[in-house]
Structure formats: C-alpha cells, structure tokens
Coordinates of C-alpha atoms in Angstrom, one line a residue:
X1 CA 9.9 25.3 0.8
X2 CA 13.2 25.9 -0.9
X3 CA 13.3 24.9 -4.6
X4 CA 16.7 23.4 -4.3
X5 CA 19.0 21.5 -2.0
X6 CA 22.8 21.4 -1.8
X7 CA 24.5 18.4 -3.4
X8 CA 27.6 16.7 -2.0
X9 CA 29.6 19.0 -4.2
X10 CA 27.9 22.1 -2.7
X11 CA 26.0 22.8 -5.9
X12 CA 22.2 23.6 -5.7
X13 CA 20.0 20.9 -7.2
X14 CA 16.3 20.9 -7.8
X15 CA 14.2 19.2 -5.1
X16 CA 12.1 17.7 -7.9
X17 CA 15.0 15.4 -8.7
X18 CA 14.5 13.8 -5.3
X19 CA 10.7 13.6 -5.5
X20 CA 10.1 10.1 -4.2
X21 CA 7.9 7.4 -5.7
X22 CA 6.9 6.7 -2.1
X23 CA 4.6 9.7 -2.3
X24 CA 2.0 7.4 -3.9
X25 CA 1.7 5.6 -0.6
X26 CA -0.1 8.7 0.6
X27 CA -2.7 8.2 -2.1
X28 CA -3.1 4.6 -1.1
X29 CA -3.7 5.6 2.4
X30 CA -6.3 8.2 1.5
X31 CA -8.1 5.9 -0.8
X32 CA -8.0 3.2 1.8
X33 CA -9.6 5.6 4.2
X34 CA -12.3 6.3 1.6
X35 CA -13.1 2.6 1.3
X36 CA -13.1 2.1 5.1
X37 CA -15.4 5.1 5.6
X38 CA -17.7 3.7 3.0
X39 CA -17.7 0.3 4.7
X40 CA -18.4 1.9 8.0
X41 CA -21.2 4.0 6.7
X42 CA -22.8 0.9 5.2
X43 CA -22.4 -1.0 8.4
X44 CA -23.9 1.7 10.6
X45 CA -26.6 2.9 8.1
X46 CA -25.0 6.4 7.8
X47 CA -25.0 8.7 4.8
X48 CA -22.1 8.7 2.4
X49 CA -21.0 12.3 3.1
X50 CA -17.7 11.4 4.8
X51 CA -16.6 8.8 2.3
X52 CA -17.6 11.2 -0.5
X53 CA -15.5 14.0 0.9
X54 CA -12.5 11.6 1.4
X55 CA -12.9 10.4 -2.2
X56 CA -12.7 14.0 -3.5
X57 CA -9.6 14.6 -1.4
X58 CA -8.0 11.4 -2.6
X59 CA -8.6 12.3 -6.2
X60 CA -7.0 15.7 -5.7
X61 CA -4.1 14.1 -3.9
X62 CA -3.6 11.6 -6.7
X63 CA -3.6 14.3 -9.3
X64 CA -1.1 16.3 -7.3
X65 CA 1.2 13.4 -6.6
X66 CA 1.0 12.1 -10.2
X67 CA 1.7 15.6 -11.6
X68 CA 4.8 15.9 -9.3
X69 CA 6.2 12.6 -10.4
X70 CA 5.3 13.3 -14.1
X71 CA 7.4 16.4 -13.9
X72 CA 10.3 14.4 -12.4
X73 CA 10.1 12.0 -15.3
X74 CA 10.1 14.9 -17.8
X75 CA 12.8 17.0 -16.2
X76 CA 14.9 14.5 -14.2
X77 CA 14.5 11.2 -16.0
X78 CA 17.8 9.9 -14.9
X79 CA 16.8 10.4 -11.2
X80 CA 13.7 8.3 -11.9
X81 CA 15.7 5.6 -13.5
X82 CA 18.1 5.6 -10.5
X83 CA 15.0 5.2 -8.3
X84 CA 13.9 2.2 -10.2
X85 CA 17.3 0.6 -9.6
X86 CA 17.1 1.4 -5.9
X87 CA 16.8 -1.9 -4.0
X88 CA 14.1 -0.6 -1.7
X89 CA 12.2 2.0 -3.8
X90 CA 11.8 -0.5 -6.6
X91 CA 9.0 -2.2 -4.7
X92 CA 7.1 1.1 -4.4
X93 CA 6.5 1.6 -8.2
X94 CA 3.3 -0.5 -8.2
X95 CA 1.8 2.0 -5.7
X96 CA 1.0 3.9 -8.9
X97 CA -1.2 1.1 -10.3
X98 CA -2.5 0.2 -6.9
X99 CA -3.8 3.8 -6.5
X100 CA -5.7 3.5 -9.8
X101 CA -7.2 0.1 -8.8
X102 CA -8.2 1.6 -5.4
X103 CA -9.8 4.6 -7.1
X104 CA -11.8 2.3 -9.4
X105 CA -12.9 0.3 -6.3
X106 CA -14.0 3.5 -4.5
X107 CA -16.0 4.6 -7.6
X108 CA -17.6 1.3 -8.3
X109 CA -20.7 1.7 -6.1
X110 CA -21.8 5.1 -7.4
X111 CA -20.0 5.4 -10.8
X112 CA -19.5 2.0 -12.3
X113 CA -19.2 3.4 -15.9
X114 CA -16.2 5.5 -14.7
X115 CA -14.8 2.8 -12.5
X116 CA -14.4 0.3 -15.3
X117 CA -11.9 2.1 -17.6
X118 CA -9.9 3.2 -14.6
X119 CA -9.8 -0.4 -13.3
X120 CA -8.7 -1.6 -16.7
X121 CA -5.9 0.9 -16.9
X122 CA -4.8 0.2 -13.3
X123 CA -4.9 -3.6 -13.8
X124 CA -2.9 -3.5 -17.0
X125 CA -0.3 -1.2 -15.4
X126 CA -0.3 -3.4 -12.3
X127 CA 0.4 -6.5 -14.3
X128 CA 3.2 -4.8 -16.2
X129 CA 4.9 -3.3 -13.1
X130 CA 4.6 -6.5 -11.1
X131 CA 6.2 -8.5 -13.9
X132 CA 9.0 -6.0 -14.2
X133 CA 9.7 -5.8 -10.5
X134 CA 9.7 -9.6 -10.1
X135 CA 11.9 -9.9 -13.2
X136 CA 14.4 -7.5 -11.5
X137 CA 14.2 -9.6 -8.3
X138 CA 15.1 -12.9 -10.0
X139 CA 17.3 -11.4 -12.7
X140 CA 20.9 -10.4 -12.7
X141 CA 20.8 -7.8 -9.9
X142 CA 22.7 -8.6 -6.7
X143 CA 20.2 -8.0 -3.9
X144 CA 21.5 -8.4 -0.3
X145 CA 19.5 -9.9 2.5
X146 CA 19.6 -6.6 4.4
X147 CA 17.8 -4.9 1.5
X148 CA 14.7 -7.0 1.9
X149 CA 11.8 -5.5 3.9
X150 CA 8.0 -5.7 4.1
X151 CA 7.6 -3.2 1.3
X152 CA 8.4 -6.1 -1.0
X153 CA 4.8 -7.2 -0.4
X154 CA 3.5 -4.2 -2.3
X155 CA 3.4 -5.8 -5.8
X156 CA 1.7 -8.9 -4.4
X157 CA -0.9 -6.7 -2.6
X158 CA -1.6 -4.9 -5.9
X159 CA -2.4 -8.2 -7.6
X160 CA -4.7 -9.4 -4.8
X161 CA -6.6 -6.1 -5.0
X162 CA -7.6 -6.6 -8.6
X163 CA -10.6 -8.9 -7.9
X164 CA -12.3 -6.5 -5.4
X165 CA -13.5 -4.4 -8.3
X166 CA -12.8 -6.9 -11.1
X167 CA -15.2 -9.6 -10.0
X168 CA -18.2 -7.2 -9.7
X169 CA -17.3 -5.7 -13.1
X170 CA -17.5 -9.2 -14.6
X171 CA -13.8 -9.8 -15.2
X172 CA -13.6 -13.1 -13.4
X173 CA -10.8 -14.8 -15.4
X174 CA -8.4 -11.9 -15.1
X175 CA -9.4 -11.5 -11.4
X176 CA -8.5 -15.1 -10.7
X177 CA -5.2 -14.8 -12.6
X178 CA -4.1 -11.8 -10.5
X179 CA -5.5 -13.2 -7.2
X180 CA -3.6 -16.5 -7.7
X181 CA -0.3 -14.8 -8.6
X182 CA -0.6 -12.3 -5.7
X183 CA -1.4 -15.0 -3.1
X184 CA 1.4 -17.2 -4.4
X185 CA 4.0 -14.5 -4.1
X186 CA 2.6 -13.4 -0.6
X187 CA 3.5 -16.9 0.7
X188 CA 6.9 -16.9 -1.0
X189 CA 7.8 -13.4 0.2
X190 CA 6.4 -14.0 3.7
X191 CA 9.0 -16.7 4.1
X192 CA 11.8 -14.5 2.8
X193 CA 10.8 -11.5 4.9
X194 CA 10.5 -13.4 8.1
X195 CA 13.9 -15.0 7.5
X196 CA 15.4 -11.5 7.0
X197 CA 13.7 -10.1 10.1
X198 CA 14.8 -13.0 12.3
X199 CA 18.3 -13.9 11.2
X200 CA 19.7 -10.6 9.9
X201 CA 20.4 -7.1 11.2
X202 CA 17.4 -5.0 12.3
X203 CA 15.7 -2.9 9.7
X204 CA 17.0 0.7 9.3
X205 CA 14.8 3.2 11.2
X206 CA 13.3 4.6 8.0
X207 CA 12.1 1.2 7.0
X208 CA 10.7 0.0 10.3
X209 CA 7.2 1.4 9.7
X210 CA 7.0 -0.9 6.6
X211 CA 6.5 -3.8 9.1
X212 CA 2.8 -2.8 9.2
X213 CA 2.5 -3.9 5.6
X214 CA 2.5 -7.5 7.0
X215 CA -1.2 -7.0 7.7
X216 CA -2.2 -6.0 4.2
X217 CA -1.9 -9.2 2.1
X218 CA -4.2 -11.4 4.2
X219 CA -6.6 -8.6 4.9
X220 CA -6.9 -7.7 1.2
X221 CA -6.9 -11.4 0.3
X222 CA -9.9 -11.9 2.5
X223 CA -11.9 -9.1 0.9
X224 CA -10.9 -10.3 -2.6
X225 CA -11.8 -13.9 -1.8
X226 CA -15.2 -12.9 -0.5
X227 CA -15.8 -11.1 -3.9
X228 CA -14.6 -14.1 -5.9
X229 CA -16.2 -16.9 -3.8
X230 CA -19.2 -15.1 -2.3
X231 CA -19.3 -17.1 1.0
X232 CA -17.4 -17.4 4.2
X233 CA -15.5 -20.7 3.9
X234 CA -12.3 -22.1 5.4
X235 CA -9.9 -20.1 3.2
X236 CA -11.8 -16.9 4.1
X237 CA -11.6 -17.7 7.8
X238 CA -7.9 -18.4 7.5
X239 CA -7.2 -15.1 5.7
X240 CA -9.1 -12.9 8.1
X241 CA -7.6 -14.5 11.1
X242 CA -4.1 -14.3 9.6
X243 CA -4.7 -10.6 9.2
X244 CA -5.6 -10.3 12.9
X245 CA -2.5 -12.4 13.9
X246 CA -0.2 -10.0 11.9
X247 CA -2.1 -7.1 13.4
X248 CA -1.3 -8.3 16.9
X249 CA 2.4 -9.0 15.9
X250 CA 2.7 -5.5 14.5
X251 CA 1.1 -4.0 17.6
X252 CA 4.0 -5.3 19.7
X253 CA 6.4 -3.3 17.5
X254 CA 4.5 0.0 17.4
X255 CA 5.9 1.5 20.6
X256 CA 9.4 1.4 19.1
X257 CA 8.2 2.5 15.6
X258 CA 6.4 5.5 16.9
X259 CA 9.5 6.8 18.6
X260 CA 11.4 7.0 15.3
X261 CA 11.9 10.3 13.4
X262 CA 9.2 10.9 10.8
X263 CA 9.7 9.8 7.2
X264 CA 7.3 9.2 4.3
X265 CA 7.6 5.5 5.1
X266 CA 5.2 6.1 8.1
X267 CA 2.4 6.2 5.5
X268 CA 2.9 2.4 5.5
X269 CA 0.7 2.5 8.7
X270 CA -2.3 3.8 6.8
X271 CA -3.4 1.4 4.0
X272 CA -2.8 -1.9 5.9
X273 CA -5.0 -0.5 8.8
X274 CA -7.6 0.6 6.2
X275 CA -7.6 -2.9 4.7
X276 CA -8.0 -4.6 8.1
X277 CA -10.9 -2.2 8.9
X278 CA -12.7 -3.0 5.6
X279 CA -12.1 -6.7 6.1
X280 CA -13.5 -6.6 9.6
X281 CA -16.7 -4.9 8.4
X282 CA -17.0 -7.5 5.6
X283 CA -16.5 -10.3 8.2
X284 CA -19.0 -8.7 10.6
X285 CA -21.7 -8.7 7.8
X286 CA -21.0 -12.3 6.7
X287 CA -21.1 -13.5 10.3
X288 CA -23.8 -11.2 11.6
X289 CA -21.4 -10.4 14.4
X290 CA -22.1 -7.3 16.5
X291 CA -18.7 -7.7 18.1
X292 CA -16.8 -7.5 14.8
X293 CA -19.0 -4.6 13.7
X294 CA -17.9 -2.8 16.9
X295 CA -14.3 -3.8 16.3
X296 CA -14.6 -2.4 12.7
X297 CA -15.9 0.8 14.2
X298 CA -13.0 1.1 16.6
X299 CA -10.5 0.4 13.9
X300 CA -12.1 3.1 11.7
X301 CA -11.8 5.6 14.5
X302 CA -8.1 4.6 14.9
X303 CA -7.6 4.9 11.1
X304 CA -9.1 8.4 11.0
X305 CA -6.7 9.5 13.8
X306 CA -3.7 7.9 12.1
X307 CA -4.5 9.5 8.7
X308 CA -5.0 12.9 10.4
X309 CA -1.7 12.6 12.2
X310 CA 0.1 11.6 9.0
X311 CA -1.4 14.4 7.0
X312 CA -0.4 16.9 9.7
X313 CA 3.1 15.5 10.1
X314 CA 3.7 15.3 6.3
X315 CA 2.6 18.9 5.9
X316 CA 5.0 20.0 8.6
X317 CA 7.8 18.0 7.0
X318 CA 7.1 19.6 3.6
X319 CA 7.1 23.1 5.2
X320 CA 10.4 22.3 6.9
X321 CA 12.0 21.1 3.7
X322 CA 12.4 17.6 5.1
X323 CA 10.9 15.9 2.0
X324 CA 12.5 15.5 -1.4
X325 CA 16.0 15.5 -0.1
X326 CA 18.9 13.2 -1.2
X327 CA 19.4 10.1 1.1

C-alpha cells in the first residue's frame, strides 16, 4: 500500500491523515462475533475453542486499530479534529469506548479480574463521548436532515451495552443510569431517523449499509434488560421482537445494499447481526425454545460468513489502496 495519496493540489499527503475512526467498527464486529460464538458454544454444549480464537484475533485487531488512530492523533491532530467535526463520522467516535466495553464483556466469564478495570475505563469513556456527541448535536452546529443516518444510534447502543457486564460485576446503579439514557435516546433517534429515511432524499451509497444498525438497539437492549431484570417479562418480549421486526425490515433492503461498492461502512452489517444472534440464544434459553436455539445457530453461521467476507474484502481494499483516502 502506498504511504501517500495525492491531494487536490497534486501534493503527496500521508495516508495516515485519512485513517478513519470508522476502523473501530471492525473491532466491534470481531468482538460481536466472539460473544456470539461464546453464546453458541454454550447453547450447543461445545468447547470454547472458537470463541477463544476469535477473542485473541479481536484483541490483536483492537491493538492494531488503536495504534493506527493513536499515530493519527500524534502526527495529524488537525485531521482528527476535522473528523470530530464531520457530521457523519462524529457518531463513530463512541466505537472506541464500545470496543472496550465489548472486550470487558467477552473477558467476563473467564477473566473477571481483568474484565472489571477494562469495563470501568470503557464505561467512563463511553459516558464522556456520549455526552460530547449529544452536546454537539443539540449545540450550535447546523446539522442538515440529510446528514442524519442510522449511525447516530451508535452512542445510544454504547450506553445500552454497559449493563451487560456492569450488572454481573455489581455496578447496578451506573448500569441503570446508562441503560435508561441509552433507551431514551434510542426512542428519540428512531423517530428522527425514520423521518429522515421517509421524507428526505435517499442515503448516499456509502451510508446505506448503516441501515443494519437499526437492529442493534433493541437486540442489545434485550440482552441488557435480561441482565438487569433477570426474567422474561413484557419489556423483554417487546425488545426481542422489535429486534426481529427491524431485522426483517433490513432484509428487504439487503439486495440493494449488497450491490453497492465496498466501503468500511459495510462493517455496520457485523455487530447488529452479532447482537441479534446473542439475543436469540438468550431468548431461546429463557423460553426453552428449540426453534429459537436453531434460529440462533442459523444466525451464527450467517454471521461467520459475513465476517469472513468483510475481512477478505477489507484486506483486498487495503491492498488496493482504497482505504485511508480523502473523501
């Protein structure tokens, strides 16, 4: 891969300056796969070999992506600041804290002593980033309706994720705080996003894969609620079935999305599918449902295929120099 690209003035510029914050979505996808494999192994009584290997790969990926963005901050700080002020990429900054929360969740079963400090750091960072992003949304910036997309759910998803590891670790009060804030903003943002999708121009092609993120808030919300509440009640039933409804809606859009040119935004397909897979296994266990256990297995096979395709296509895009280019 070339170390530089041509700017509009014809001058070479480091590709590192265009290293996107959206790279952290790949980490979310891999950690989502780890959690889905763990849930599948538990459901079918299998060893933890696959989820263990996925966890190692996820940690290595997190280190690599964080190192890349750390170098961007050190060497091209103005480019990072410009990315923060980008109306679309702003919502992706909490993918950093979400990655840490997911890592803590993946470590919880086998390494709780290691999971706790990672969860604390991730939760503190999530709280700070969510507040800063929301402050920008409702502050003085002049956002346009066309700039809204389903990626705006990412800060809310991060908040809803907190209780999944936080409740078992004993941080109930802070878990309820984040869960309440996340669920509240999911409802608010859902109204705004549906208005934008219905009454304004279609999403740009690079953003259309983010439609899959519609699945994530209710799927993650169901898992978090089961950790907080401990039983399958009416709210839990609403959340899991809302996730299935959005899954069906997104399915109607997939033929068009999959025909689009590849971009890093295609990684938006990974984590929501992983969340739906885990939620299905949790629901199957709570209901004692063989059908949902089988459905979870089918979703897991699909998730593995999606992740494999994304890894292969991302590697090809990097080799071709299609990543880290100015938009």
